[in-house]
Tab-separated table of C-alpha atoms in Angstrom:
chain	number	residue	atom	x	y	z
Y	9	MET	CA	39.723	36.609	-38.235
Y	10	ILE	CA	37.845	33.713	-40.032
Y	11	LEU	CA	39.629	31.194	-37.405
Y	12	GLU	CA	38.726	33.352	-34.737
Y	13	ILE	CA	34.999	33.418	-35.896
Y	14	ALA	CA	34.588	29.670	-36.343
Y	15	PHE	CA	36.605	29.446	-32.592
Y	16	LEU	CA	33.861	31.711	-30.936
Y	17	PHE	CA	31.024	29.406	-32.651
Y	18	VAL	CA	32.770	26.038	-30.969
Y	19	LEU	CA	32.443	28.295	-27.768
Y	20	LEU	CA	29.263	28.753	-28.097
Y	21	GLY	CA	28.562	25.290	-28.979
Y	22	PHE	CA	30.156	24.018	-25.722
Y	23	SER	CA	28.116	26.865	-23.937
Y	24	ALA	CA	25.053	25.153	-25.546
Y	25	PHE	CA	25.925	21.567	-24.664
Y	26	PHE	CA	26.981	22.911	-20.859
Y	27	SER	CA	23.731	24.292	-20.181
Y	28	GLY	CA	21.917	21.501	-21.983
Y	29	SER	CA	23.640	19.322	-19.801
Y	30	GLU	CA	22.852	21.077	-16.729
Y	31	THR	CA	19.275	20.735	-17.193
Y	32	ALA	CA	19.313	17.693	-18.550
Y	33	LEU	CA	21.381	16.566	-15.126
Y	34	THR	CA	18.334	18.678	-13.005
Y	35	SER	CA	15.441	17.444	-14.768
Y	36	MET	CA	16.247	13.490	-14.433
Y	37	SER	CA	14.502	12.179	-11.425
Y	38	LYS	CA	16.566	9.717	-8.445
Y	39	LEU	CA	13.961	7.051	-9.281
Y	40	LYS	CA	14.721	7.442	-12.952
Y	41	LEU	CA	18.406	6.962	-12.497
Y	42	LYS	CA	18.081	4.279	-10.139
Y	43	SER	CA	16.072	2.490	-12.795
Y	44	MET	CA	18.385	3.019	-15.374
Y	45	LEU	CA	21.548	1.974	-13.018
Y	46	ASP	CA	19.342	-1.308	-12.696
Y	47	GLN	CA	18.765	-1.825	-16.350
Y	48	THR	CA	22.165	-0.981	-17.597
Y	49	ASP	CA	24.848	-3.953	-18.356
Y	50	SER	CA	27.621	-2.286	-18.830
Y	51	GLN	CA	29.846	-1.243	-15.871
Y	52	GLU	CA	31.310	1.837	-17.642
Y	53	LYS	CA	27.592	3.060	-17.993
Y	54	LYS	CA	26.802	1.984	-14.499
Y	55	LYS	CA	29.718	3.958	-12.925
Y	56	VAL	CA	28.628	7.155	-14.664
Y	57	ILE	CA	24.921	6.705	-13.602
Y	58	HIS	CA	26.109	5.942	-9.921
Y	59	THR	CA	28.091	9.054	-9.949
Y	60	ALA	CA	25.163	11.009	-11.411
Y	61	LEU	CA	22.682	9.615	-8.480
Y	62	HIS	CA	24.970	9.660	-5.685
Y	63	LYS	CA	27.267	12.982	-6.523
Y	64	PRO	CA	25.139	15.170	-8.420
Y	65	ASN	CA	26.939	18.200	-7.036
Y	66	GLN	CA	30.091	16.893	-8.371
Y	67	LEU	CA	29.092	16.807	-11.981
Y	68	LEU	CA	27.310	20.157	-11.305
Y	69	THR	CA	30.289	22.202	-10.254
Y	70	THR	CA	32.106	20.602	-13.263
Y	71	ILE	CA	29.320	21.845	-15.405
Y	72	LEU	CA	29.381	25.694	-14.019
Y	73	ILE	CA	33.059	25.801	-14.097
Y	74	LEU	CA	33.045	24.729	-17.481
Y	75	ASN	CA	30.315	26.745	-18.636
Y	76	ASN	CA	31.655	29.890	-17.031
Y	77	PHE	CA	34.499	29.312	-18.787
Y	78	VAL	CA	33.610	28.949	-22.092
Y	79	ASN	CA	31.100	31.881	-21.578
Y	80	ILE	CA	34.205	34.269	-20.721
Y	81	LEU	CA	36.590	33.155	-23.091
Y	82	ALA	CA	33.765	33.800	-25.866
Y	83	SER	CA	33.101	37.060	-24.675
Y	84	SER	CA	36.968	37.870	-24.845
Y	85	LEU	CA	37.334	36.440	-28.086
Y	86	SER	CA	34.682	38.383	-29.498
Y	87	THR	CA	35.905	41.776	-27.918
Y	88	LEU	CA	39.071	41.075	-29.609
Y	89	ILE	CA	37.440	40.447	-32.826
Y	90	VAL	CA	35.417	43.612	-32.456
Y	91	LEU	CA	38.769	45.401	-31.752
Y	92	ARG	CA	40.117	44.691	-34.941
Y	93	TRP	CA	37.110	45.702	-37.020
Y	94	LEU	CA	37.343	49.245	-35.087
Y	95	PRO	CA	40.046	51.949	-35.285
Y	96	GLN	CA	42.312	52.466	-32.322
Y	97	GLY	CA	41.381	53.901	-29.296
Y	98	ASN	CA	37.817	52.862	-29.333
Y	99	ALA	CA	38.211	50.237	-26.702
Y	100	GLY	CA	34.954	51.098	-24.949
Y	101	THR	CA	32.931	50.859	-27.817
Y	102	ALA	CA	34.514	47.916	-29.044
Y	103	ALA	CA	33.556	46.387	-25.105
Y	104	ALA	CA	29.726	47.661	-25.516
Y	105	ILE	CA	29.174	46.339	-28.910
Y	106	SER	CA	30.900	42.746	-28.009
Y	107	THR	CA	28.589	42.661	-24.587
Y	108	GLY	CA	25.569	43.289	-26.439
Y	109	VAL	CA	26.183	40.891	-29.156
Y	110	MET	CA	27.734	38.197	-27.219
Y	111	THR	CA	24.824	38.369	-24.371
Y	112	PHE	CA	21.966	38.076	-27.418
Y	113	PHE	CA	23.686	34.971	-28.531
Y	114	ILE	CA	24.583	33.257	-25.377
Y	115	LEU	CA	21.291	33.706	-23.819
Y	116	ILE	CA	19.415	32.452	-27.028
Y	117	PHE	CA	22.210	29.995	-28.293
Y	118	GLY	CA	23.974	29.104	-24.955
Y	119	GLU	CA	20.890	28.861	-22.723
Y	120	ILE	CA	17.747	29.458	-23.633
Y	121	THR	CA	17.325	27.029	-26.534
Y	122	PRO	CA	19.274	24.186	-25.188
Y	123	LYS	CA	17.847	24.343	-21.874
Y	124	ILE	CA	14.526	24.339	-23.348
Y	125	TYR	CA	15.558	20.987	-25.858
Y	126	SER	CA	16.778	19.276	-22.484
Y	127	THR	CA	13.627	19.658	-20.513
Y	128	GLN	CA	11.815	18.576	-23.496
Y	129	GLN	CA	14.426	15.631	-24.083
Y	130	ALA	CA	15.748	15.046	-20.756
Y	131	GLU	CA	16.632	10.840	-21.208
Y	132	LYS	CA	18.363	11.588	-24.371
Y	133	SER	CA	20.658	14.835	-23.455
Y	134	PHE	CA	21.432	12.921	-20.391
Y	135	HIS	CA	22.490	10.007	-22.244
Y	136	ARG	CA	24.345	12.078	-24.559
Y	137	SER	CA	26.418	14.297	-22.184
Y	138	VAL	CA	26.754	12.529	-18.798
Y	139	SER	CA	29.978	10.221	-19.390
Y	140	ILE	CA	31.772	13.526	-21.038
Y	141	ILE	CA	30.899	15.443	-17.955
Y	142	SER	CA	31.421	12.759	-15.581
Y	143	PHE	CA	35.137	12.308	-17.623
Y	144	ALA	CA	35.579	15.975	-17.204
Y	145	SER	CA	34.877	15.781	-13.678
Y	146	TYR	CA	37.186	13.154	-12.927
Y	147	LEU	CA	40.019	15.624	-14.761
Y	148	LEU	CA	39.163	18.746	-12.789
Y	149	SER	CA	38.295	16.603	-9.327
Y	150	PRO	CA	41.281	18.719	-7.488
Y	151	LEU	CA	40.055	21.831	-8.835
Y	152	ILE	CA	36.185	20.614	-7.864
Y	153	PHE	CA	37.679	19.641	-4.293
Y	154	LEU	CA	39.552	22.972	-3.653
Y	155	LEU	CA	36.690	25.369	-4.943
Y	156	VAL	CA	33.838	23.416	-2.764
Y	157	SER	CA	36.111	23.620	0.202
Y	158	ILE	CA	36.286	27.265	0.027
Y	159	SER	CA	32.780	27.531	-0.309
Y	160	ASN	CA	32.104	25.249	2.524
Y	161	PHE	CA	34.229	27.657	4.970
Y	162	PHE	CA	32.827	30.614	3.930
Y	163	ILE	CA	29.140	28.890	4.532
Y	164	ARG	CA	30.408	28.031	7.750
Y	165	ILE	CA	31.251	31.687	8.401
Y	166	LEU	CA	28.041	32.583	7.611
Y	167	GLY	CA	26.533	30.499	10.009
Y	168	GLY	CA	25.277	27.873	7.524
Y	169	LYS	CA	26.038	24.106	6.802
Y	170	LYS	CA	28.392	22.583	4.566
Y	171	VAL	CA	27.568	21.629	1.127
Y	172	GLN	CA	26.284	17.710	1.299
Y	173	GLU	CA	25.096	15.344	-1.715
Y	174	PRO	CA	21.046	15.286	-1.106
Y	175	PRO	CA	19.358	12.085	0.395
Y	176	PHE	CA	18.457	9.531	-2.028
Y	177	ILE	CA	14.813	10.350	-1.897
Y	178	THR	CA	12.885	12.574	0.940
Y	179	GLU	CA	9.183	12.019	2.077
Y	180	ASP	CA	7.942	14.978	0.279
Y	181	ASP	CA	9.352	13.099	-2.580
Y	182	ILE	CA	7.159	10.121	-1.923
Y	183	LEU	CA	4.072	12.270	-0.792
Y	184	SER	CA	4.100	14.412	-4.214
Y	185	VAL	CA	4.375	11.287	-6.317
Y	186	MET	CA	1.476	9.934	-4.077
Y	187	SER	CA	-0.430	13.086	-4.603
Y	188	VAL	CA	0.235	13.216	-8.508
Y	189	GLY	CA	-0.417	9.403	-8.628
Y	190	GLU	CA	-4.014	9.887	-7.243
Y	191	GLU	CA	-4.678	13.000	-9.619
Y	192	GLU	CA	-3.462	10.739	-12.627
Y	193	GLY	CA	-5.343	7.947	-11.394
Y	194	ALA	CA	-2.883	5.275	-10.923
Y	195	ILE	CA	-3.876	4.800	-6.920
Y	196	GLU	CA	-6.863	5.172	-5.414
Y	197	PRO	CA	-7.530	7.980	-2.601
Y	198	GLU	CA	-8.083	5.314	0.101
Y	199	GLU	CA	-4.389	4.017	-0.840
Y	200	ARG	CA	-3.038	7.343	-0.977
Y	201	LYS	CA	-4.573	7.865	2.836
Y	202	MET	CA	-2.917	4.374	3.709
Y	203	LEU	CA	0.399	5.261	2.318
Y	204	THR	CA	-0.101	8.508	3.650
Y	205	GLY	CA	-0.634	7.231	7.455
Y	206	ALA	CA	1.795	4.998	7.338
Y	207	LEU	CA	4.487	7.918	6.744
Y	208	GLU	CA	3.287	9.650	9.426
Y	209	MET	CA	3.811	7.177	12.184
Y	210	LYS	CA	6.759	8.158	13.134
Y	211	GLU	CA	5.478	11.519	13.696
Y	212	THR	CA	2.293	10.261	15.527
Y	213	THR	CA	2.579	9.844	19.219
Y	214	VAL	CA	0.330	7.343	21.272
Y	215	ARG	CA	-1.322	10.321	23.081
Y	216	GLU	CA	-3.002	11.346	19.477
Y	217	ILE	CA	-4.589	8.225	18.997
Y	218	MET	CA	-5.032	6.778	22.719
Y	219	VAL	CA	-8.269	5.901	24.410
Y	220	PRO	CA	-8.334	8.640	26.980
Y	221	ARG	CA	-8.322	7.912	30.794
Y	222	VAL	CA	-12.301	8.287	31.198
Y	223	ASP	CA	-13.225	6.343	28.376
Y	224	MET	CA	-11.284	3.138	29.539
Y	225	VAL	CA	-12.859	0.030	30.582
Y	226	VAL	CA	-10.977	-1.337	33.461
Y	227	LEU	CA	-11.698	-4.171	36.280
Y	228	GLU	CA	-10.500	-4.359	39.879
Y	229	GLU	CA	-8.230	-6.721	41.180
Y	230	ASN	CA	-10.459	-8.343	43.413
Y	231	LYS	CA	-13.408	-8.751	41.304
Y	232	SER	CA	-14.365	-12.392	40.024
Y	233	LEU	CA	-14.021	-13.975	36.852
Y	234	GLN	CA	-18.155	-14.178	36.553
Y	235	GLU	CA	-17.824	-10.268	36.866
Y	236	ALA	CA	-15.246	-9.970	34.412
Y	237	ILE	CA	-16.777	-12.202	31.914
Y	238	LYS	CA	-19.769	-10.310	32.189
Y	239	THR	CA	-18.084	-7.045	31.267
Y	240	VAL	CA	-16.072	-9.075	28.097
Y	241	GLN	CA	-20.107	-9.571	27.111
Y	242	GLU	CA	-21.015	-5.758	27.918
Y	243	GLU	CA	-18.301	-4.375	26.122
Y	244	GLY	CA	-16.691	-6.524	23.207
Y	245	PHE	CA	-13.178	-5.867	24.066
Y	246	SER	CA	-10.663	-9.024	24.406
Y	247	ARG	CA	-7.934	-7.110	26.924
Y	248	PHE	CA	-8.650	-5.327	30.198
Y	249	PRO	CA	-6.141	-3.171	32.502
Y	250	VAL	CA	-6.743	-4.400	35.971
Y	251	PHE	CA	-6.313	-1.681	38.691
Y	252	ARG	CA	-5.677	-1.807	42.410
Y	253	ASP	CA	-7.418	0.727	44.527
Y	254	ASN	CA	-7.615	3.416	41.478
Y	255	VAL	CA	-6.917	3.787	37.950
Y	256	ASP	CA	-3.800	5.280	38.577
Y	257	ASN	CA	-2.609	2.154	39.944
Y	258	ILE	CA	-2.525	-0.284	36.627
Y	259	VAL	CA	-1.214	-3.528	38.023
Y	260	GLY	CA	-2.010	-5.925	35.288
Y	261	VAL	CA	-3.924	-7.115	31.982
Y	262	ILE	CA	-6.504	-9.358	31.841
Y	263	TYR	CA	-7.476	-11.526	28.368
Y	264	ALA	CA	-10.591	-12.670	27.620
Y	265	LYS	CA	-9.280	-16.040	26.055
Y	266	ASP	CA	-7.487	-16.640	29.576
Y	267	ILE	CA	-11.078	-16.396	31.242
Y	268	LEU	CA	-12.764	-18.836	28.739
Y	269	LYS	CA	-9.837	-21.119	28.813
Y	270	THR	CA	-9.901	-21.255	32.662
Y	271	LEU	CA	-13.941	-21.764	32.032
Y	272	HIS	CA	-13.181	-24.766	29.644
Y	273	GLU	CA	-10.478	-26.418	32.114
Y	274	ARG	CA	-11.967	-25.853	35.458
Y	275	GLY	CA	-15.914	-25.847	34.801
Y	276	GLN	CA	-17.869	-22.744	35.486
Y	277	GLU	CA	-17.809	-22.796	39.597
Y	278	ILE	CA	-14.582	-21.672	39.712
Y	279	LEU	CA	-15.236	-18.486	37.758
Y	280	SER	CA	-16.893	-17.101	40.655
Y	281	LYS	CA	-14.045	-18.355	43.449
Y	282	MET	CA	-11.462	-17.102	40.954
Y	283	LYS	CA	-10.096	-13.511	41.138
Y	284	VAL	CA	-9.141	-11.427	38.107
Y	285	LYS	CA	-5.397	-10.794	39.813
Y	286	GLU	CA	-4.751	-14.621	39.627
Y	287	ILE	CA	-4.708	-14.872	35.767
Y	288	MET	CA	-3.551	-11.439	34.730
Y	289	HIS	CA	-0.633	-10.521	32.723
Y	290	PRO	CA	1.946	-7.937	33.924
Y	291	PRO	CA	1.105	-4.559	32.183
Y	292	PHE	CA	3.246	-2.768	29.636
Y	293	PHE	CA	3.752	0.936	30.360
Y	294	ILE	CA	4.708	3.662	27.863
Y	295	PRO	CA	4.945	7.562	27.892
Y	296	GLU	CA	2.768	9.477	26.303
Y	297	THR	CA	5.215	11.358	23.869
Y	298	LYS	CA	6.241	7.716	22.644
Y	299	LYS	CA	5.807	7.656	18.667
Y	300	ILE	CA	3.308	4.988	17.113
Y	301	ASN	CA	6.170	3.362	14.749
Y	302	ALA	CA	8.605	2.505	17.762
Y	303	LEU	CA	5.306	1.153	19.658
Y	304	LEU	CA	4.690	-0.983	17.131
Y	305	GLN	CA	8.427	-2.687	17.211
Y	306	ASP	CA	7.576	-2.680	20.705
Y	307	PHE	CA	4.265	-4.560	20.694
Y	308	LYS	CA	6.148	-7.112	18.192
Y	309	LEU	CA	9.440	-7.402	20.499
Y	310	ASN	CA	7.177	-7.831	23.875
Y	311	LEU	CA	4.086	-9.920	22.234
Y	312	VAL	CA	1.777	-7.594	23.289
Y	313	HIS	CA	-1.095	-6.149	22.010
Y	314	LEU	CA	-2.192	-3.424	24.611
Y	315	ALA	CA	-0.076	-0.726	26.509
Y	316	VAL	CA	-1.101	1.993	29.290
Y	317	ILE	CA	-0.283	5.095	28.890
Y	318	VAL	CA	1.478	7.126	31.900
Y	319	ASP	CA	2.534	10.646	32.223
Y	320	GLU	CA	5.447	12.639	33.662
Y	321	TYR	CA	4.144	11.681	37.190
Y	322	GLY	CA	3.344	8.162	36.853
Y	323	GLY	CA	-0.583	8.802	36.403
Y	324	THR	CA	-2.613	6.972	33.829
Y	325	GLU	CA	-3.430	8.836	30.847
Y	326	GLY	CA	-5.149	6.205	28.545
Y	327	LEU	CA	-4.367	3.124	27.083
Y	328	VAL	CA	-3.465	2.116	23.031
Y	329	THR	CA	-3.911	-1.126	21.243
Y	330	ILE	CA	-2.234	-2.699	18.456
Y	331	GLU	CA	-5.983	-1.957	16.438
Y	332	ASP	CA	-5.620	1.410	17.263
Y	333	ILE	CA	-2.121	1.617	15.429
Y	334	ILE	CA	-3.841	-0.177	12.734
Y	335	GLU	CA	-6.767	2.215	11.945
Y	336	GLN	CA	-4.019	5.061	11.687
Y	337	VAL	CA	-2.817	3.865	8.949
Y	338	MET	CA	-6.317	1.508	7.469
Y	339	GLY	CA	-8.720	3.794	8.392
Y	340	GLU	CA	-11.679	2.219	11.230
Y	341	ILE	CA	-11.925	-1.184	11.344
Y	342	MET	CA	-15.276	-2.352	12.378
Y	343	ASP	CA	-15.823	-5.556	14.011
Y	344	GLU	CA	-18.725	-7.543	14.958
Y	345	PHE	CA	-19.057	-5.387	18.665
Y	346	ASP	CA	-19.100	-2.353	16.687
Y	347	GLU	CA	-22.497	-0.808	16.277
Y	348	GLY	CA	-22.597	-0.051	12.341
Y	349	GLU	CA	-20.385	2.523	10.848
Y	350	ASN	CA	-20.030	4.087	13.948
Y	351	THR	CA	-16.605	6.255	13.259
Y	352	GLY	CA	-17.855	9.440	15.126
Y	353	VAL	CA	-18.510	11.291	11.889
Y	354	LYS	CA	-22.057	10.970	10.251
Y	355	ARG	CA	-22.352	12.824	6.604
Y	356	ILE	CA	-25.762	15.049	6.306
Y	357	SER	CA	-24.306	16.099	2.891
Y	358	ASP	CA	-21.315	16.751	0.953
Y	359	PHE	CA	-20.312	19.916	3.311
Y	360	GLU	CA	-21.725	18.729	6.539
Y	361	TYR	CA	-21.086	16.713	9.115
Y	362	ILE	CA	-22.194	15.411	12.411
Y	363	ILE	CA	-19.400	14.921	14.597
Y	364	ASP	CA	-18.969	13.155	18.272
Y	365	SER	CA	-16.675	15.064	20.240
Y	366	LYS	CA	-14.239	12.554	21.128
Y	367	VAL	CA	-12.997	11.596	17.347
Y	368	PRO	CA	-9.470	12.338	16.993
Y	369	ILE	CA	-8.662	15.497	14.478
Y	370	ASN	CA	-6.347	13.107	12.565
Y	371	ASP	CA	-9.375	11.131	11.915
Y	372	ILE	CA	-11.650	13.843	10.472
Y	373	GLU	CA	-8.744	15.228	8.531
Y	374	ARG	CA	-8.203	11.852	7.230
Y	375	GLU	CA	-12.073	11.031	6.258
Y	376	LEU	CA	-12.750	14.159	4.865
Y	377	ASP	CA	-9.508	15.245	3.472
Y	378	ILE	CA	-9.194	18.259	4.697
Y	379	ASP	CA	-6.453	20.357	6.807
Y	380	PHE	CA	-7.591	21.389	10.407
Y	381	PRO	CA	-6.239	24.394	12.165
Y	382	ASP	CA	-3.157	23.764	14.090
Y	383	THR	CA	-3.761	22.965	17.934
Y	384	GLU	CA	-2.392	21.034	20.823
Y	385	PHE	CA	-5.371	19.182	21.276
Y	386	GLU	CA	-5.952	15.884	19.771
Y	387	THR	CA	-9.943	15.688	19.677
Y	388	LEU	CA	-12.454	17.562	17.994
Y	389	GLY	CA	-13.944	18.416	21.749
Y	390	GLY	CA	-10.468	20.055	23.189
Y	391	TYR	CA	-9.851	21.883	19.939
Y	392	LEU	CA	-13.470	23.610	20.319
Y	393	LEU	CA	-12.629	24.379	24.217
Y	394	GLU	CA	-9.321	25.701	23.076
Y	395	ARG	CA	-11.133	27.748	21.001
Y	396	PHE	CA	-14.548	28.846	22.789
Y	397	GLU	CA	-11.849	29.134	26.284
Y	398	ARG	CA	-14.854	27.835	27.782
Y	399	VAL	CA	-17.316	24.674	28.017
Y	400	PRO	CA	-20.437	26.372	25.396
Y	401	LYS	CA	-24.143	25.959	25.414
Y	402	VAL	CA	-25.779	24.048	22.933
Y	403	GLY	CA	-26.583	26.091	19.724
Y	404	GLU	CA	-23.722	28.035	20.302
Y	405	GLU	CA	-21.936	28.334	17.244
Y	406	MET	CA	-18.119	29.397	15.464
Y	407	GLN	CA	-16.435	29.745	12.351
Y	408	VAL	CA	-12.474	29.219	11.850
Y	409	ASN	CA	-10.559	29.216	8.738
Y	410	GLY	CA	-13.279	27.994	6.421
Y	411	PHE	CA	-15.381	25.670	9.046
Y	412	HIS	CA	-18.453	26.470	10.687
Y	413	PHE	CA	-19.014	24.574	13.914
Y	414	LYS	CA	-22.290	24.123	16.007
Y	415	ILE	CA	-22.863	22.940	19.142
Y	416	LEU	CA	-25.724	20.254	19.233
Y	417	ALA	CA	-24.996	18.515	22.614
Y	418	ALA	CA	-22.917	19.515	25.612
Y	419	SER	CA	-23.180	18.828	29.266
Y	420	ARG	CA	-21.773	21.289	31.826
Y	421	SER	CA	-18.398	19.843	31.727
Y	422	LYS	CA	-18.096	18.406	27.779
Y	423	ILE	CA	-19.152	18.866	24.642
Y	424	GLU	CA	-20.912	15.962	23.061
Y	425	LYS	CA	-22.083	16.335	19.394
Y	426	VAL	CA	-20.901	19.051	17.101
Y	427	ARG	CA	-22.241	19.923	13.424
Y	428	PHE	CA	-19.231	20.925	11.161
Y	429	THR	CA	-19.703	22.381	8.245
Y	430	ILE	CA	-17.271	23.310	5.353
Y	431	ILE	CA	-17.511	26.742	3.789
Y	432	LYS	CA	-15.632	29.034	1.642
Y	433	LYS	CA	-16.601	32.143	3.405
Y	434	GLU	CA	-13.895	33.842	4.973
Y	435	LEU	CA	-12.931	34.450	8.571
Y	436	PRO	CA	-14.681	37.634	10.075
Y	437	SER	CA	-11.958	40.231	10.665
Y	438	ARG	CA	-12.936	41.124	14.100
Y	439	PRO	CA	-12.791	38.255	17.266
Y	440	GLU	CA	-16.395	39.197	18.595
Y	441	GLU	CA	-18.202	37.885	15.544
Y	442	TYR	CA	-16.427	34.527	16.168
Y	443	PHE	CA	-19.278	33.596	18.443
Y	444	ARG	CA	-22.705	33.992	18.524
Y	445	LYS	CA	-25.806	32.638	20.301
Y	446	GLY	CA	-28.138	30.090	18.031
């Protein structure tokens, strides 16, 4: 009897060990494991940590098998012990007493206590247990393979995907680390915005950051270089698309540096005689759906800094430059031709701004650190046209999801300026309350 009770406590100890091991393993971040792997000299330890890093499911399966085994064995043993204490024919009573007592002991000593301890001392618990669990995993590998195969079979029947090891680190992990780092002062808000912008490059299309067709500054191919120089001086750009007949037929791109080179080599007189088409470069066309991270690689590969964006019918949608891509990550870049801090967003107070309708919604979100309601449009003007379902008049207002919009300037065909206010007021319950005439 004494040996059986002693063995029962040994089983409870194993239960505590396996529960603590499970919590320690799941509490260790992959970055921490990678750091431990790089800092460890022992090849044996490296092998164990490598398993925990790249095959955590295998170790967790081992822990679950062993923990369930010792818990079931402990419950069965406790039932036998209670049966010996009770008169014969009281099996039901013995089972009830055993279940109640073992539930209490397993919860307190086999689950709650070791898991709380391992949460607080995750690294210490990990080092104590991982070698043993790894060795047990090796011994039980045939059983683990069988159980995982059966599990995957039923998962596929139910329409799911088979169990796979998770990636080393996900984008959400990186975003979470950056968010916590900003809150704790480890990184600056601007640094977080830059890193977030870099991660979003693979999801952002060129359409979202392009200069739209109506704002493009283009040159006709038969214009003289003298006229082209005047446009360069007025606009301050270094590259211009060149068209034939209409803007939908872009035939080249002219560089301001080539005009200056021609002026230096051939003199002032030649500028009035030479035409733009004589020194233009071939255009670089891209679809509007192209992601900006892929476009950046194309720019590097083709040694160009400007791309013309076309729609599915071959019409010109707009243009995008390498500066537009950099600004997606770094924020607005002001050069000597930009007028002051003209980003299109003018701060009036902590929660009130005057915004140009052409400003992309992504820029507003990044600059004001807010989340806009979902929309298919890229600019503030497009978003408001979608909401109003018409071109609103000056003075009209709208409140949506804690944001208040008031039209300050508009023409017959487009919105120009908007007063944007961040409020805490709830959205009106009736659609007719969204609009009112100012």
